[in-house]
GROMACS .gro file of N, CA and C in nm:
model
  384
    1MET      N    1   5.057   1.549   3.373
    1MET     CA    2   5.146   1.588   3.481
    1MET      C    3   5.234   1.705   3.436
    2LEU      N    4   5.241   1.805   3.519
    2LEU     CA    5   5.321   1.923   3.489
    2LEU      C    6   5.467   1.898   3.529
    3LYS      N    7   5.554   1.976   3.471
    3LYS     CA    8   5.697   1.966   3.496
    3LYS      C    9   5.733   2.041   3.624
    4LYS      N   10   5.841   2.000   3.687
    4LYS     CA   11   5.896   2.073   3.800
    4LYS      C   12   5.997   2.176   3.749
    5ILE      N   13   6.015   2.285   3.821
    5ILE     CA   14   6.114   2.385   3.785
    5ILE      C   15   6.248   2.338   3.840
    6THR      N   16   6.340   2.307   3.749
    6THR     CA   17   6.468   2.250   3.793
    6THR      C   18   6.590   2.331   3.752
    7ASP      N   19   6.574   2.427   3.658
    7ASP     CA   20   6.693   2.499   3.611
    7ASP      C   21   6.654   2.633   3.548
    8ARG      N   22   6.757   2.704   3.502
    8ARG     CA   23   6.738   2.836   3.443
    8ARG      C   24   6.647   2.831   3.320
    9ALA      N   25   6.655   2.725   3.242
    9ALA     CA   26   6.570   2.714   3.122
    9ALA      C   27   6.422   2.712   3.162
   10ASP      N   28   6.390   2.645   3.270
   10ASP     CA   29   6.251   2.643   3.317
   10ASP      C   30   6.206   2.782   3.361
   11VAL      N   31   6.294   2.852   3.431
   11VAL     CA   32   6.263   2.988   3.475
   11VAL      C   33   6.248   3.080   3.354
   12ALA      N   34   6.334   3.063   3.254
   12ALA     CA   35   6.327   3.146   3.133
   12ALA      C   36   6.193   3.126   3.062
   13LEU      N   37   6.146   3.004   3.053
   13LEU     CA   38   6.016   2.977   2.991
   13LEU      C   39   5.905   3.044   3.070
   14LEU      N   40   5.910   3.032   3.201
   14LEU     CA   41   5.810   3.095   3.287
   14LEU      C   42   5.808   3.246   3.266
   15VAL      N   43   5.924   3.309   3.272
   15VAL     CA   44   5.934   3.454   3.257
   15VAL      C   45   5.883   3.497   3.120
   16ASP      N   46   5.921   3.426   3.017
   16ASP     CA   47   5.878   3.459   2.880
   16ASP      C   48   5.726   3.451   2.865
   17ARG      N   49   5.668   3.342   2.910
   17ARG     CA   50   5.522   3.323   2.898
   17ARG      C   51   5.446   3.423   2.986
   18PHE      N   52   5.500   3.449   3.103
   18PHE     CA   53   5.438   3.544   3.196
   18PHE      C   54   5.434   3.684   3.135
   19TYR      N   55   5.547   3.731   3.085
   19TYR     CA   56   5.549   3.867   3.030
   19TYR      C   57   5.472   3.878   2.899
   20ALA      N   58   5.454   3.770   2.828
   20ALA     CA   59   5.368   3.773   2.709
   20ALA      C   60   5.226   3.810   2.751
   21LYS      N   61   5.181   3.758   2.863
   21LYS     CA   62   5.048   3.791   2.916
   21LYS      C   63   5.044   3.935   2.967
   22VAL      N   64   5.146   3.972   3.044
   22VAL     CA   65   5.151   4.106   3.102
   22VAL      C   66   5.145   4.212   2.992
   23ARG      N   67   5.220   4.191   2.886
   23ARG     CA   68   5.227   4.289   2.777
   23ARG      C   69   5.093   4.309   2.708
   24GLN      N   70   5.007   4.209   2.714
   24GLN     CA   71   4.876   4.217   2.648
   24GLN      C   72   4.766   4.270   2.740
   25ASP      N   73   4.794   4.278   2.868
   25ASP     CA   74   4.692   4.322   2.962
   25ASP      C   75   4.659   4.470   2.940
   26GLU      N   76   4.530   4.502   2.944
   26GLU     CA   77   4.490   4.641   2.915
   26GLU      C   78   4.523   4.738   3.027
   27VAL      N   79   4.543   4.690   3.149
   27VAL     CA   80   4.575   4.779   3.261
   27VAL      C   81   4.726   4.793   3.281
   28ILE      N   82   4.795   4.681   3.296
   28ILE     CA   83   4.939   4.689   3.325
   28ILE      C   84   5.026   4.682   3.200
   29GLY      N   85   4.973   4.632   3.091
   29GLY     CA   86   5.050   4.624   2.967
   29GLY      C   87   5.107   4.757   2.923
   30PRO      N   88   5.025   4.863   2.920
   30PRO     CA   89   5.078   4.993   2.878
   30PRO      C   90   5.192   5.045   2.967
   31ILE      N   91   5.188   5.013   3.095
   31ILE     CA   92   5.297   5.055   3.185
   31ILE      C   93   5.426   4.986   3.144
   32PHE      N   94   5.421   4.855   3.133
   32PHE     CA   95   5.541   4.779   3.096
   32PHE      C   96   5.589   4.816   2.956
   33ASN      N   97   5.498   4.820   2.862
   33ASN     CA   98   5.536   4.850   2.724
   33ASN      C   99   5.589   4.992   2.708
   34GLY      N  100   5.542   5.082   2.793
   34GLY     CA  101   5.590   5.220   2.788
   34GLY      C  102   5.727   5.239   2.851
   35LEU      N  103   5.762   5.152   2.943
   35LEU     CA  104   5.889   5.167   3.014
   35LEU      C  105   6.001   5.079   2.960
   36ILE      N  106   5.966   4.969   2.898
   36ILE     CA  107   6.068   4.873   2.854
   36ILE      C  108   6.083   4.883   2.702
   37SER      N  109   6.202   4.921   2.660
   37SER     CA  110   6.227   4.934   2.516
   37SER      C  111   6.295   4.810   2.459
   38ASP      N  112   6.371   4.738   2.540
   38ASP     CA  113   6.441   4.618   2.494
   38ASP      C  114   6.388   4.498   2.573
   39TRP      N  115   6.288   4.434   2.515
   39TRP     CA  116   6.224   4.323   2.586
   39TRP      C  117   6.317   4.203   2.602
   40GLU      N  118   6.402   4.179   2.504
   40GLU     CA  119   6.494   4.066   2.515
   40GLU      C  120   6.585   4.084   2.636
   41GLU      N  121   6.638   4.205   2.652
   41GLU     CA  122   6.724   4.236   2.766
   41GLU      C  123   6.646   4.225   2.898
   42HIS      N  124   6.523   4.276   2.898
   42HIS     CA  125   6.441   4.271   3.019
   42HIS      C  126   6.412   4.126   3.059
   43LEU      N  127   6.375   4.045   2.964
   43LEU     CA  128   6.344   3.904   2.993
   43LEU      C  129   6.467   3.832   3.047
   44GLU      N  130   6.583   3.859   2.990
   44GLU     CA  131   6.707   3.799   3.037
   44GLU      C  132   6.737   3.843   3.180
   45LYS      N  133   6.719   3.971   3.209
   45LYS     CA  134   6.745   4.024   3.343
   45LYS      C  135   6.650   3.962   3.445
   46LEU      N  136   6.522   3.952   3.409
   46LEU     CA  137   6.425   3.895   3.502
   46LEU      C  138   6.442   3.744   3.518
   47THR      N  139   6.487   3.678   3.414
   47THR     CA  140   6.521   3.536   3.428
   47THR      C  141   6.634   3.521   3.528
   48GLY      N  142   6.734   3.608   3.519
   48GLY     CA  143   6.843   3.606   3.615
   48GLY      C  144   6.796   3.633   3.756
   49PHE      N  145   6.704   3.730   3.771
   49PHE     CA  146   6.650   3.764   3.902
   49PHE      C  147   6.580   3.644   3.965
   50TRP      N  148   6.489   3.581   3.891
   50TRP     CA  149   6.412   3.471   3.948
   50TRP      C  150   6.497   3.346   3.965
   51THR      N  151   6.596   3.327   3.879
   51THR     CA  152   6.689   3.214   3.896
   51THR      C  153   6.768   3.232   4.025
   52MET      N  154   6.818   3.354   4.047
   52MET     CA  155   6.890   3.384   4.170
   52MET      C  156   6.798   3.364   4.291
   53ASN      N  157   6.676   3.412   4.280
   53ASN     CA  158   6.580   3.404   4.388
   53ASN      C  159   6.549   3.260   4.426
   54LEU      N  160   6.544   3.173   4.328
   54LEU     CA  161   6.506   3.033   4.350
   54LEU      C  162   6.625   2.944   4.382
   55PHE      N  163   6.734   2.961   4.308
   55PHE     CA  164   6.847   2.869   4.320
   55PHE      C  165   6.970   2.929   4.389
   56GLY      N  166   6.965   3.059   4.421
   56GLY     CA  167   7.075   3.122   4.491
   56GLY      C  168   7.195   3.154   4.403
   57THR      N  169   7.180   3.148   4.273
   57THR     CA  170   7.290   3.179   4.182
   57THR      C  171   7.312   3.329   4.176
   58LYS      N  172   7.430   3.371   4.139
   58LYS     CA  173   7.461   3.514   4.124
   58LYS      C  174   7.435   3.554   3.979
   59SER      N  175   7.310   3.544   3.938
   59SER     CA  176   7.275   3.567   3.797
   59SER      C  177   7.199   3.697   3.774
   60TYR      N  178   7.198   3.783   3.875
   60TYR     CA  179   7.124   3.908   3.862
   60TYR      C  180   7.202   4.020   3.929
   61SER      N  181   7.207   4.132   3.860
   61SER     CA  182   7.259   4.252   3.924
   61SER      C  183   7.160   4.363   3.893
   62GLY      N  184   7.119   4.429   3.993
   62GLY     CA  185   7.021   4.535   3.978
   62GLY      C  186   6.956   4.563   4.111
   63ASN      N  187   6.864   4.656   4.111
   63ASN     CA  188   6.794   4.694   4.232
   63ASN      C  189   6.645   4.702   4.202
   64PRO      N  190   6.570   4.597   4.236
   64PRO     CA  191   6.426   4.597   4.207
   64PRO      C  192   6.351   4.714   4.271
   65MET      N  193   6.393   4.753   4.390
   65MET     CA  194   6.325   4.864   4.458
   65MET      C  195   6.338   4.992   4.376
   66THR      N  196   6.460   5.024   4.336
   66THR     CA  197   6.484   5.145   4.257
   66THR      C  198   6.411   5.138   4.124
   67ALA      N  199   6.413   5.022   4.060
   67ALA     CA  200   6.347   5.006   3.930
   67ALA      C  201   6.197   5.033   3.943
   68HIS      N  202   6.135   4.984   4.049
   68HIS     CA  203   5.991   5.004   4.066
   68HIS      C  204   5.959   5.147   4.110
   69GLN      N  205   6.047   5.208   4.186
   69GLN     CA  206   6.028   5.349   4.220
   69GLN      C  207   6.036   5.435   4.094
   70HIS      N  208   6.131   5.404   4.007
   70HIS     CA  209   6.144   5.476   3.880
   70HIS      C  210   6.017   5.456   3.796
   71ALA      N  211   5.967   5.335   3.791
   71ALA     CA  212   5.846   5.308   3.714
   71ALA      C  213   5.728   5.388   3.770
   72ASP      N  214   5.719   5.397   3.901
   72ASP     CA  215   5.612   5.476   3.961
   72ASP      C  216   5.628   5.624   3.928
   73ASP      N  217   5.750   5.673   3.935
   73ASP     CA  218   5.776   5.813   3.897
   73ASP      C  219   5.734   5.838   3.753
   74ALA      N  220   5.770   5.746   3.665
   74ALA     CA  221   5.742   5.761   3.522
   74ALA      C  222   5.592   5.759   3.491
   75THR      N  223   5.513   5.698   3.578
   75THR     CA  224   5.368   5.693   3.557
   75THR      C  225   5.295   5.802   3.635
   76GLY      N  226   5.370   5.895   3.693
   76GLY     CA  227   5.306   6.000   3.772
   76GLY      C  228   5.249   5.948   3.902
   77SER      N  229   5.319   5.855   3.963
   77SER     CA  230   5.278   5.795   4.092
   77SER      C  231   5.142   5.726   4.082
   78GLN      N  232   5.123   5.654   3.973
   78GLN     CA  233   4.994   5.587   3.951
   78GLN      C  234   4.995   5.437   3.984
   79ILE      N  235   5.111   5.381   4.013
   79ILE     CA  236   5.116   5.237   4.043
   79ILE      C  237   5.050   5.212   4.178
   80SER      N  238   4.963   5.111   4.179
   80SER     CA  239   4.887   5.081   4.300
   80SER      C  240   4.891   4.932   4.330
   81LEU      N  241   4.837   4.896   4.444
   81LEU     CA  242   4.825   4.756   4.480
   81LEU      C  243   4.743   4.680   4.376
   82TYR      N  244   4.648   4.747   4.315
   82TYR     CA  245   4.568   4.685   4.208
   82TYR      C  246   4.657   4.637   4.094
   83HIS      N  247   4.753   4.718   4.054
   83HIS     CA  248   4.845   4.679   3.947
   83HIS      C  249   4.926   4.555   3.987
   84PHE      N  250   4.972   4.555   4.112
   84PHE     CA  251   5.049   4.440   4.160
   84PHE      C  252   4.962   4.315   4.167
   85LYS      N  253   4.836   4.330   4.201
   85LYS     CA  254   4.745   4.214   4.207
   85LYS      C  255   4.726   4.152   4.068
   86ILE      N  256   4.715   4.237   3.966
   86ILE     CA  257   4.705   4.186   3.829
   86ILE      C  258   4.833   4.111   3.794
   87TRP      N  259   4.947   4.172   3.825
   87TRP     CA  260   5.077   4.111   3.799
   87TRP      C  261   5.085   3.975   3.868
   88LEU      N  262   5.045   3.970   3.994
   88LEU     CA  263   5.050   3.847   4.072
   88LEU      C  264   4.957   3.740   4.015
   89HIS      N  265   4.841   3.782   3.969
   89HIS     CA  266   4.748   3.688   3.907
   89HIS      C  267   4.812   3.618   3.788
   90TYR      N  268   4.875   3.695   3.699
   90TYR     CA  269   4.941   3.635   3.583
   90TYR      C  270   5.057   3.547   3.623
   91TRP      N  271   5.130   3.585   3.727
   91TRP     CA  272   5.244   3.504   3.774
   91TRP      C  273   5.194   3.368   3.822
   92PHE      N  274   5.093   3.367   3.908
   92PHE     CA  275   5.037   3.242   3.957
   92PHE      C  276   4.979   3.159   3.842
   93GLU      N  277   4.902   3.224   3.757
   93GLU     CA  278   4.839   3.155   3.645
   93GLU      C  279   4.943   3.088   3.555
   94THR      N  280   5.049   3.160   3.522
   94THR     CA  281   5.152   3.107   3.433
   94THR      C  282   5.227   2.992   3.499
   95ILE      N  283   5.258   3.006   3.626
   95ILE     CA  284   5.322   2.894   3.697
   95ILE      C  285   5.231   2.772   3.692
   96ASP      N  286   5.105   2.790   3.726
   96ASP     CA  287   5.011   2.677   3.732
   96ASP      C  288   4.988   2.611   3.596
   97GLU      N  289   5.003   2.686   3.489
   97GLU     CA  290   4.986   2.629   3.355
   97GLU      C  291   5.103   2.540   3.314
   98HIS      N  292   5.222   2.567   3.368
   98HIS     CA  293   5.342   2.500   3.320
   98HIS      C  294   5.414   2.414   3.423
   99TYR      N  295   5.398   2.444   3.551
   99TYR     CA  296   5.482   2.380   3.652
   99TYR      C  297   5.404   2.338   3.775
  100GLU      N  298   5.468   2.249   3.850
  100GLU     CA  299   5.417   2.206   3.980
  100GLU      C  300   5.536   2.181   4.071
  101GLY      N  301   5.509   2.155   4.195
  101GLY     CA  302   5.615   2.118   4.286
  101GLY      C  303   5.660   2.231   4.376
  102GLU      N  304   5.757   2.200   4.460
  102GLU     CA  305   5.803   2.293   4.563
  102GLU      C  306   5.860   2.422   4.504
  103ASN      N  307   5.939   2.413   4.398
  103ASN     CA  308   5.997   2.535   4.341
  103ASN      C  309   5.889   2.626   4.283
  104ALA      N  310   5.786   2.568   4.225
  104ALA     CA  311   5.674   2.647   4.173
  104ALA      C  312   5.605   2.720   4.289
  105GLU      N  313   5.582   2.649   4.398
  105GLU     CA  314   5.517   2.709   4.514
  105GLU      C  315   5.607   2.815   4.578
  106THR      N  316   5.737   2.791   4.579
  106THR     CA  317   5.831   2.889   4.634
  106THR      C  318   5.826   3.018   4.553
  107LEU      N  319   5.822   3.007   4.421
  107LEU     CA  320   5.814   3.128   4.338
  107LEU      C  321   5.685   3.205   4.361
  108LYS      N  322   5.578   3.135   4.388
  108LYS     CA  323   5.452   3.203   4.419
  108LYS      C  324   5.463   3.278   4.552
  109ARG      N  325   5.514   3.211   4.653
  109ARG     CA  326   5.527   3.274   4.785
  109ARG      C  327   5.619   3.395   4.780
  110ARG      N  328   5.729   3.382   4.710
  110ARG     CA  329   5.825   3.493   4.704
  110ARG      C  330   5.768   3.612   4.627
  111ALA      N  331   5.693   3.585   4.522
  111ALA     CA  332   5.630   3.694   4.446
  111ALA      C  333   5.525   3.764   4.532
  112GLU      N  334   5.451   3.685   4.608
  112GLU     CA  335   5.348   3.742   4.694
  112GLU      C  336   5.410   3.834   4.799
  113LYS      N  337   5.518   3.789   4.860
  113LYS     CA  338   5.589   3.870   4.960
  113LYS      C  339   5.652   3.994   4.894
  114MET      N  340   5.708   3.973   4.777
  114MET     CA  341   5.778   4.082   4.709
  114MET      C  342   5.683   4.194   4.669
  115HIS      N  343   5.564   4.161   4.622
  115HIS     CA  344   5.475   4.269   4.576
  115HIS      C  345   5.436   4.360   4.692
  116ILE      N  346   5.424   4.305   4.810
  116ILE     CA  347   5.392   4.388   4.927
  116ILE      C  348   5.510   4.479   4.962
  117ASN      N  349   5.630   4.422   4.961
  117ASN     CA  350   5.749   4.502   4.991
  117ASN      C  351   5.772   4.611   4.887
  118LEU      N  352   5.753   4.579   4.761
  118LEU     CA  353   5.773   4.679   4.656
  118LEU      C  354   5.672   4.792   4.668
  119MET      N  355   5.547   4.759   4.695
  119MET     CA  356   5.445   4.863   4.709
  119MET      C  357   5.477   4.951   4.828
  120ALA      N  358   5.522   4.892   4.938
  120ALA     CA  359   5.558   4.971   5.056
  120ALA      C  360   5.673   5.066   5.023
  121LYS      N  361   5.772   5.019   4.949
  121LYS     CA  362   5.886   5.103   4.913
  121LYS      C  363   5.845   5.214   4.816
  122ILE      N  364   5.752   5.184   4.728
  122ILE     CA  365   5.701   5.287   4.637
  122ILE      C  366   5.631   5.397   4.718
  123LEU      N  367   5.549   5.358   4.812
  123LEU     CA  368   5.478   5.457   4.894
  123LEU      C  369   5.576   5.538   4.978
  124GLU      N  370   5.676   5.472   5.032
  124GLU     CA  371   5.778   5.542   5.109
  124GLU      C  372   5.852   5.643   5.021
  125HIS      N  373   5.883   5.602   4.900
  125HIS     CA  374   5.952   5.690   4.804
  125HIS      C  375   5.865   5.813   4.771
  126ARG      N  376   5.737   5.792   4.754
  126ARG     CA  377   5.645   5.904   4.724
  126ARG      C  378   5.646   6.006   4.838
  127ASN      N  379   5.656   5.959   4.960
  127ASN     CA  380   5.650   6.048   5.077
  127ASN      C  381   5.779   6.121   5.105
  128ASN      N  382   5.887   6.084   5.036
  128ASN     CA  383   6.016   6.150   5.059
  128ASN      C  384   6.044   6.257   4.960
   0.00000   0.00000   0.00000
């Protein structure tokens, strides 16, 4: 039986295990590894983001849209839906390996919705 996501520690484990996979991926790993110099800080920030997203806490300050637009700029406008699909695959896989229950499903749904919104904002940014 898998554990339910009940607190920040659970989210931190998810984020840590997820990004360990992302960093090793041959397609999206180089993008992340090229843009992120302080992984400890990044993992803490993303733990705050997903904790806020799931539990409504004020544990994140930042702008995901701007961050992803910057990442796209830094890669010469190479980020595509394909990259987001790889990211989403690892997110679902990591959740399924460690967790079950409503909060796990909520994180999947929110990531699925978010990747579409982020890609749309990246494309809008390219056109401006």
